Short mmCIF file of C-alpha atoms in Angstrom, two decimals:
data_model
loop_
_atom_site.label_atom_id
_atom_site.label_comp_id
_atom_site.label_asym_id
_atom_site.label_seq_id
_atom_site.Cartn_x
_atom_site.Cartn_y
_atom_site.Cartn_z
CA UNK A 932 -0.54 -0.41 0.13
CA UNK A 933 2.76 2.18 1.01
CA UNK A 934 5.05 1.51 -2.86
CA UNK A 935 1.55 2.58 -4.23
CA UNK A 936 0.82 5.58 -2.13
CA UNK A 937 4.63 6.82 -3.48
CA UNK A 938 4.52 5.95 -6.73
CA UNK A 939 0.66 7.92 -6.96
CA UNK A 940 2.35 11.23 -5.12
CA UNK A 941 5.70 10.61 -7.50
CA UNK A 942 3.37 10.26 -10.96
CA UNK A 943 1.00 13.50 -9.21
CA UNK A 944 4.14 15.79 -8.92
CA UNK A 945 6.21 14.63 -11.84
CA UNK A 946 2.65 15.42 -14.57
CA UNK A 947 2.36 18.97 -12.37
CA UNK A 948 5.73 19.93 -13.16
CA UNK A 949 5.13 19.47 -16.58
CA UNK A 950 2.76 21.95 -16.83
CA UNK A 951 4.41 24.22 -14.89
CA UNK A 952 7.71 24.37 -15.96
CA UNK A 953 6.76 25.39 -19.19
CA UNK A 954 9.90 25.82 -21.87
CA UNK A 955 11.51 28.83 -22.42
CA UNK A 956 10.86 30.88 -25.92
CA UNK A 957 12.44 29.11 -28.81
CA UNK A 958 12.90 31.57 -31.86
CA UNK A 959 13.43 30.71 -35.78
CA UNK A 960 14.25 33.03 -38.59
CA UNK A 961 12.98 33.01 -41.54
CA UNK A 962 12.68 35.47 -44.50
CA UNK A 963 11.55 36.26 -47.79
CA UNK A 964 13.28 34.46 -50.89
CA UNK A 965 16.32 36.49 -52.21
CA UNK A 966 15.22 39.64 -54.61
CA UNK A 967 17.49 42.03 -56.84
CA UNK A 968 19.19 44.53 -55.16
CA UNK A 969 16.43 46.40 -57.28
CA UNK A 970 14.02 45.19 -56.09
CA UNK A 971 15.06 44.63 -52.55
CA UNK A 972 15.50 48.33 -52.32
CA UNK A 973 11.98 49.04 -53.47
CA UNK A 974 10.62 47.00 -50.86
CA UNK A 975 13.24 48.35 -48.52
CA UNK A 976 12.29 51.94 -49.37
CA UNK A 977 8.46 50.98 -48.51
CA UNK A 978 8.40 49.25 -45.45
CA UNK A 979 11.45 50.14 -43.17
CA UNK A 980 11.53 53.72 -40.96
CA UNK A 981 15.28 54.15 -42.27
CA UNK A 982 17.80 53.55 -44.64
CA UNK A 983 21.54 55.05 -44.26
CA UNK A 984 25.46 54.28 -44.28
CA UNK A 985 27.49 55.04 -41.45
CA UNK A 986 30.63 53.45 -39.29
CA UNK A 987 30.15 51.30 -36.36
CA UNK A 988 31.03 53.15 -33.20
CA UNK A 989 30.27 50.89 -30.69
CA UNK A 990 28.86 47.04 -30.03
CA UNK A 991 27.47 46.84 -27.01
CA UNK A 992 26.33 43.01 -25.99
CA UNK A 993 24.06 42.68 -23.54
CA UNK A 994 24.37 42.40 -19.97
CA UNK A 995 24.93 38.53 -19.06
CA UNK A 996 22.40 36.65 -16.57
CA UNK A 997 22.08 33.02 -15.63
CA UNK A 998 19.42 32.74 -18.79
CA UNK A 999 19.91 34.50 -22.02
CA UNK A 1000 17.74 34.96 -24.99
CA UNK A 1001 18.41 34.72 -28.42
CA UNK A 1002 16.43 37.79 -28.83
CA UNK A 1003 18.37 39.73 -26.20
CA UNK A 1004 19.33 43.00 -27.55
CA UNK A 1005 22.50 44.22 -29.29
CA UNK A 1006 23.32 47.85 -29.14
CA UNK A 1007 25.38 49.17 -32.69
CA UNK A 1008 26.20 52.78 -32.28
CA UNK A 1009 26.58 54.37 -35.69
CA UNK A 1010 28.26 57.24 -36.87
CA UNK A 1011 26.37 58.26 -40.34
CA UNK A 1012 27.30 59.64 -43.13
CA UNK A 1013 24.67 59.45 -46.13
CA UNK A 1014 20.38 58.84 -45.24
CA UNK A 1015 18.14 57.76 -47.69
CA UNK A 1016 14.90 57.46 -45.62
CA UNK A 1017 14.25 58.53 -42.17
CA UNK A 1018 15.10 61.55 -39.67
CA UNK A 1019 18.39 59.82 -39.17
CA UNK A 1020 20.55 61.36 -37.31
CA UNK A 1021 24.46 62.14 -37.32
CA UNK A 1022 25.29 59.28 -34.31
CA UNK A 1023 22.44 56.42 -34.04
CA UNK A 1024 21.77 54.19 -32.57
CA UNK A 1025 20.23 50.65 -34.15
CA UNK A 1026 19.32 47.21 -32.41
CA UNK A 1027 19.58 44.04 -33.62
CA UNK A 1028 18.87 40.69 -31.76
CA UNK A 1029 21.89 38.74 -30.15
CA UNK A 1030 21.88 35.69 -31.98
CA UNK A 1031 20.83 34.80 -35.62
CA UNK A 1032 18.66 32.21 -34.49
CA UNK A 1033 16.27 35.30 -34.12
CA UNK A 1034 17.05 36.77 -36.73
CA UNK A 1035 20.00 38.85 -35.43
CA UNK A 1036 22.77 40.28 -36.85
CA UNK A 1037 25.89 38.71 -35.12
CA UNK A 1038 29.03 39.90 -36.96
CA UNK A 1039 28.84 44.03 -36.93
CA UNK A 1040 33.04 45.35 -36.32
CA UNK A 1041 34.12 48.38 -34.92
CA UNK A 1042 35.42 50.44 -37.12
CA UNK A 1043 33.28 49.11 -40.37
CA UNK A 1044 31.35 50.58 -42.50
CA UNK A 1045 27.67 49.44 -42.83
CA UNK A 1046 24.63 49.89 -44.56
CA UNK A 1047 21.92 50.04 -42.60
CA UNK A 1048 17.73 49.27 -43.31
CA UNK A 1049 15.53 49.10 -39.86
CA UNK A 1050 12.45 49.63 -38.86
CA UNK A 1051 11.13 52.14 -35.56
CA UNK A 1052 9.54 49.93 -32.89
CA UNK A 1053 9.12 52.01 -29.61
CA UNK A 1054 10.99 55.20 -30.41
CA UNK A 1055 13.97 52.40 -31.17
CA UNK A 1056 16.18 51.63 -34.23
CA UNK A 1057 15.95 47.68 -34.89
CA UNK A 1058 17.63 45.33 -38.05
CA UNK A 1059 17.97 42.09 -38.71
CA UNK A 1060 19.23 39.14 -41.07
CA UNK A 1061 16.38 39.96 -43.46
CA UNK A 1062 16.60 43.25 -44.23
CA UNK A 1063 19.79 45.03 -46.82
CA UNK A 1064 22.09 45.61 -44.18
CA UNK A 1065 25.16 45.22 -44.92
CA UNK A 1066 28.47 46.17 -45.23
CA UNK A 1067 29.00 49.14 -47.38
CA UNK A 1068 31.50 47.45 -49.50
CA UNK A 1069 29.71 44.90 -50.88
CA UNK A 1070 26.79 47.30 -51.55
CA UNK A 1071 27.71 48.47 -55.12
CA UNK A 1072 24.31 47.00 -56.23
CA UNK A 1073 21.78 48.62 -53.58
CA UNK A 1074 23.81 52.14 -53.61
CA UNK A 1075 23.59 52.08 -57.56
CA UNK A 1076 19.92 51.16 -57.05
CA UNK A 1077 19.48 54.14 -53.93
CA UNK A 1078 21.56 56.93 -55.58
CA UNK A 1079 21.98 59.92 -54.02
CA UNK A 1080 21.21 60.43 -50.71
CA UNK A 1081 20.87 63.09 -47.65
CA UNK A 1082 23.00 64.64 -45.28
CA UNK A 1083 21.73 62.79 -41.55
CA UNK A 1084 20.70 65.39 -38.79
CA UNK A 1085 23.05 67.11 -36.16
CA UNK A 1086 22.71 65.24 -33.09
CA UNK A 1087 20.64 67.51 -30.88
CA UNK A 1088 17.74 67.22 -27.84
CA UNK A 1089 15.66 64.34 -30.45
CA UNK A 1090 18.37 61.93 -29.39
CA UNK A 1091 18.04 62.16 -25.43
CA UNK A 1092 14.12 62.42 -26.24
CA UNK A 1093 14.16 59.19 -28.35
CA UNK A 1094 16.51 56.93 -25.69
CA UNK A 1095 14.23 58.82 -22.68
CA UNK A 1096 11.07 56.67 -24.13
CA UNK A 1097 13.00 53.74 -23.80
CA UNK A 1098 11.73 51.78 -19.99
CA UNK A 1099 14.18 52.36 -17.18
CA UNK A 1100 16.11 49.31 -15.74
CA UNK A 1101 14.71 48.85 -12.41
CA UNK A 1102 17.61 50.62 -10.16
CA UNK A 1103 17.08 53.45 -12.57
CA UNK A 1104 19.76 53.27 -14.83
CA UNK A 1105 20.67 52.91 -18.12
CA UNK A 1106 17.18 52.64 -20.63
CA UNK A 1107 16.70 49.22 -22.15
CA UNK A 1108 14.90 48.55 -25.64
CA UNK A 1109 11.82 47.03 -25.92
CA UNK A 1110 13.34 43.38 -27.12
CA UNK A 1111 15.39 44.04 -23.70
CA UNK A 1112 12.56 44.00 -21.70
CA UNK A 1113 10.77 41.20 -22.73
CA UNK A 1114 13.26 39.20 -22.69
CA UNK A 1115 13.77 40.12 -18.68
CA UNK A 1116 10.12 39.43 -18.44
CA UNK A 1117 10.45 35.94 -19.95
CA UNK A 1118 13.36 34.92 -17.66
CA UNK A 1119 11.95 36.54 -14.57
CA UNK A 1120 8.55 33.54 -15.64
CA UNK A 1121 10.65 31.12 -15.97
CA UNK A 1122 12.54 31.16 -12.61
CA UNK A 1123 9.30 31.66 -11.28
CA UNK A 1124 7.83 27.87 -12.37
CA UNK A 1125 11.56 26.55 -11.56
CA UNK A 1126 10.72 27.71 -7.81
CA UNK A 1127 7.79 26.93 -7.91
CA UNK A 1128 8.77 23.02 -9.32
CA UNK A 1129 10.94 22.45 -6.56
CA UNK A 1130 8.51 23.51 -3.85
CA UNK A 1131 6.18 20.54 -5.19
CA UNK A 1132 9.15 18.47 -5.61
CA UNK A 1133 9.70 19.18 -1.72
CA UNK A 1134 6.00 18.42 -0.85
CA UNK A 1135 6.71 15.31 -2.93
CA UNK A 1136 9.56 14.48 -0.69
CA UNK A 1137 8.12 15.50 2.59
CA UNK A 1138 5.14 13.09 1.81
CA UNK A 1139 6.94 10.33 0.54
CA UNK A 1140 9.32 10.40 4.30
CA UNK A 1141 6.06 10.64 6.07
CA UNK A 1142 4.36 7.61 4.90
CA UNK A 1143 7.55 6.01 4.95
CA UNK A 1144 7.82 6.55 8.61
CA UNK A 1145 4.27 5.95 9.43
CA UNK A 1146 4.90 2.45 8.11
CA UNK A 1147 7.51 1.62 10.49
CA UNK A 1148 5.24 2.64 13.15
#
């Protein structure tokens, strides 16, 4: 009877844990079919919020934490030299996911020049491997299709205003992008599920010990 009750308790516990401990978010990147440079430029001019060329000044990786996500945001600061679309300033930050698994661009190199196409979300620019973003020295066809651009806007109060629109960290520090907050929320939820599951396992273990002790009495 005791062994049967123990098995029942363990079975219920395992089923509960399977329902509570949910796997973290999984991401898969899927881009549209490759187009000609001219067709892609036309498409990007319609869909993107900003298209510009510039040199990478800094690449800031997301802070390390216990549970990292492929969607954690990497911040890339650009010194903008030419603009084809959008009100882009001379120094502009663009965000991309940490891993190509979430369509992030992993190989931004400080000091290298790029053509960048990005979409705006909650006052921040984001780019992916599905956009036209690439090293400038391999974008001859895209540059020809784009034609002459314009000079970027001077750095002014708008830069501070854009960054102030991003949610602040819990400690009031540097603002985070929306992707950073989403990843942080997912990480917090995952930790809560693990703690609940651990508590259930402890309760189950205590019940098993209690049952065995009662059998011996």
